[in-house]
């Protein structure tokens, strides 16, 4: 039997391979970072600081709508859909800002880095985003949540606030807190003593009762269906990773501080072969800086910092961009797309997108190289 089958095997492999590629949704059209990306209406995609949800074989890209002069939210969160990650259909405004001046999300608020996940238990789509109240700069530092029965919306705003008020982080020690309590005075900002105090929890403790600050953020759903909210807390000095409740609409109370006093924002995360990888940026506002990378054997850590994953020209400024999301591409075993924004604060609507395939060293360490163009089809 074996003898008979042997010559047929390459034929079968070629046959099923051909069927698989005929069924593949991916096209020959390349991805060209930094260029204008027209949607089905011919308009540059307006979904900044975004993320992608894969649902029922379709990609849904949610992001910040930006105008020509202001980065504030005058429209809301936009949604685009695609089967191939190259051709995008505008699906409209998924979460609209409110006309009610009393609403948290009134027109002119700051609504950043929206991410949507699907909850299998409730059948609802849950959107989290960073919210700043209108006219109050970046002082509110709130996490906000909205839900919908339909992936493209409309999403209903549920509420916003600081995170986990009165709840201790799992990795804060009594020794850390004793160190803070023993401080005679608050050290001068940016001195080594101050960074040490921040690292031990100076701002964590300051914000404990009212809840931790939450600015740049992303979401991550693990293989077991648990979801996590990863956000810049403590005046952007420390990241938090907080588990969401079973319905994804609130926090469960479990969270850890990550890279305390490391000054990270723009977190983007993925998991490969059991290791969690996170790419972040430093904090220089709209200006690009060098990316940072961390890994951990568990979502709650311990997280270890690695060198900047970017290589080549402009690697010290992430090729002009700032991380926003990492997409594992379905059907492509080792294709994880690193997504970043090239901000244009003087003409925010013209901000561009960087999408690069993450590459891997022999030992599994991720790295990035700029590619003028590349094709999803070329990945297995
Ligand atoms: C960036 C942040 C953006 C936005 C901007 C405002 O550092 O990643 O999401 O908040 O600052 O200056």
mmCIF file with all atom_site columns, N, CA and C in Angstrom, residues 43 63 77 85 97 101 187 243 297 322 334 359 371:
data_model
loop_
_atom_site.group_PDB
_atom_site.id
_atom_site.type_symbol
_atom_site.label_atom_id
_atom_site.label_alt_id
_atom_site.label_comp_id
_atom_site.label_asym_id
_atom_site.label_entity_id
_atom_site.label_seq_id
_atom_site.pdbx_PDB_ins_code
_atom_site.Cartn_x
_atom_site.Cartn_y
_atom_site.Cartn_z
_atom_site.occupancy
_atom_site.B_iso_or_equiv
_atom_site.pdbx_formal_charge
_atom_site.auth_seq_id
_atom_site.auth_comp_id
_atom_site.auth_asym_id
_atom_site.auth_atom_id
_atom_site.pdbx_PDB_model_num
ATOM 1  N N  . UNK A 1 43  ? -11.208 57.281 -0.474 1.00 0.00 ? 43  UNK A N  1
ATOM 2  C CA . UNK A 1 43  ? -10.710 58.194 0.561  1.00 0.00 ? 43  UNK A CA 1
ATOM 3  C C  . UNK A 1 43  ? -9.688  57.486 1.443  1.00 0.00 ? 43  UNK A C  1
ATOM 4  N N  . UNK A 1 63  ? -10.721 52.486 14.418 1.00 0.00 ? 63  UNK A N  1
ATOM 5  C CA . UNK A 1 63  ? -9.698  53.475 14.752 1.00 0.00 ? 63  UNK A CA 1
ATOM 6  C C  . UNK A 1 63  ? -10.298 54.849 14.989 1.00 0.00 ? 63  UNK A C  1
ATOM 7  N N  . UNK A 1 77  ? -15.408 56.759 16.518 1.00 0.00 ? 77  UNK A N  1
ATOM 8  C CA . UNK A 1 77  ? -14.594 55.611 16.113 1.00 0.00 ? 77  UNK A CA 1
ATOM 9  C C  . UNK A 1 77  ? -15.125 55.094 14.785 1.00 0.00 ? 77  UNK A C  1
ATOM 10 N N  . UNK A 1 85  ? -7.259  42.267 3.900  1.00 0.00 ? 85  UNK A N  1
ATOM 11 C CA . UNK A 1 85  ? -6.383  43.213 4.603  1.00 0.00 ? 85  UNK A CA 1
ATOM 12 C C  . UNK A 1 85  ? -5.779  44.278 3.687  1.00 0.00 ? 85  UNK A C  1
ATOM 13 N N  . UNK A 1 97  ? -19.455 60.235 18.663 1.00 0.00 ? 97  UNK A N  1
ATOM 14 C CA . UNK A 1 97  ? -19.402 61.175 19.783 1.00 0.00 ? 97  UNK A CA 1
ATOM 15 C C  . UNK A 1 97  ? -20.814 61.694 19.997 1.00 0.00 ? 97  UNK A C  1
ATOM 16 N N  . UNK A 1 101 ? -23.721 68.006 25.611 1.00 0.00 ? 101 UNK A N  1
ATOM 17 C CA . UNK A 1 101 ? -22.509 68.555 26.239 1.00 0.00 ? 101 UNK A CA 1
ATOM 18 C C  . UNK A 1 101 ? -22.194 67.906 27.581 1.00 0.00 ? 101 UNK A C  1
ATOM 19 N N  . UNK A 1 187 ? 11.044  63.111 45.956 1.00 0.00 ? 187 UNK A N  1
ATOM 20 C CA . UNK A 1 187 ? 12.262  63.540 45.262 1.00 0.00 ? 187 UNK A CA 1
ATOM 21 C C  . UNK A 1 187 ? 11.934  64.401 44.029 1.00 0.00 ? 187 UNK A C  1
ATOM 22 N N  . UNK A 1 243 ? -6.827  42.145 33.937 1.00 0.00 ? 243 UNK A N  1
ATOM 23 C CA . UNK A 1 243 ? -7.781  41.173 33.386 1.00 0.00 ? 243 UNK A CA 1
ATOM 24 C C  . UNK A 1 243 ? -9.165  41.809 33.349 1.00 0.00 ? 243 UNK A C  1
ATOM 25 N N  . UNK A 1 297 ? 6.606   34.778 30.009 1.00 0.00 ? 297 UNK A N  1
ATOM 26 C CA . UNK A 1 297 ? 6.057   33.426 29.861 1.00 0.00 ? 297 UNK A CA 1
ATOM 27 C C  . UNK A 1 297 ? 4.581   33.368 30.239 1.00 0.00 ? 297 UNK A C  1
ATOM 28 N N  . UNK A 1 322 ? 4.527   54.935 15.411 1.00 0.00 ? 322 UNK A N  1
ATOM 29 C CA . UNK A 1 322 ? 4.326   54.549 16.819 1.00 0.00 ? 322 UNK A CA 1
ATOM 30 C C  . UNK A 1 322 ? 3.377   53.364 16.858 1.00 0.00 ? 322 UNK A C  1
ATOM 31 N N  . UNK A 1 334 ? 2.989   31.971 10.718 1.00 0.00 ? 334 UNK A N  1
ATOM 32 C CA . UNK A 1 334 ? 3.952   32.849 11.367 1.00 0.00 ? 334 UNK A CA 1
ATOM 33 C C  . UNK A 1 334 ? 3.867   34.284 10.900 1.00 0.00 ? 334 UNK A C  1
ATOM 34 N N  . UNK A 1 359 ? 9.464   39.640 11.862 1.00 0.00 ? 359 UNK A N  1
ATOM 35 C CA . UNK A 1 359 ? 10.373  38.545 11.513 1.00 0.00 ? 359 UNK A CA 1
ATOM 36 C C  . UNK A 1 359 ? 10.906  37.936 12.804 1.00 0.00 ? 359 UNK A C  1
ATOM 37 N N  . UNK A 1 371 ? 10.102  47.525 4.949  1.00 0.00 ? 371 UNK A N  1
ATOM 38 C CA . UNK A 1 371 ? 9.927   46.994 3.597  1.00 0.00 ? 371 UNK A CA 1
ATOM 39 C C  . UNK A 1 371 ? 9.090   48.008 2.831  1.00 0.00 ? 371 UNK A C  1
#
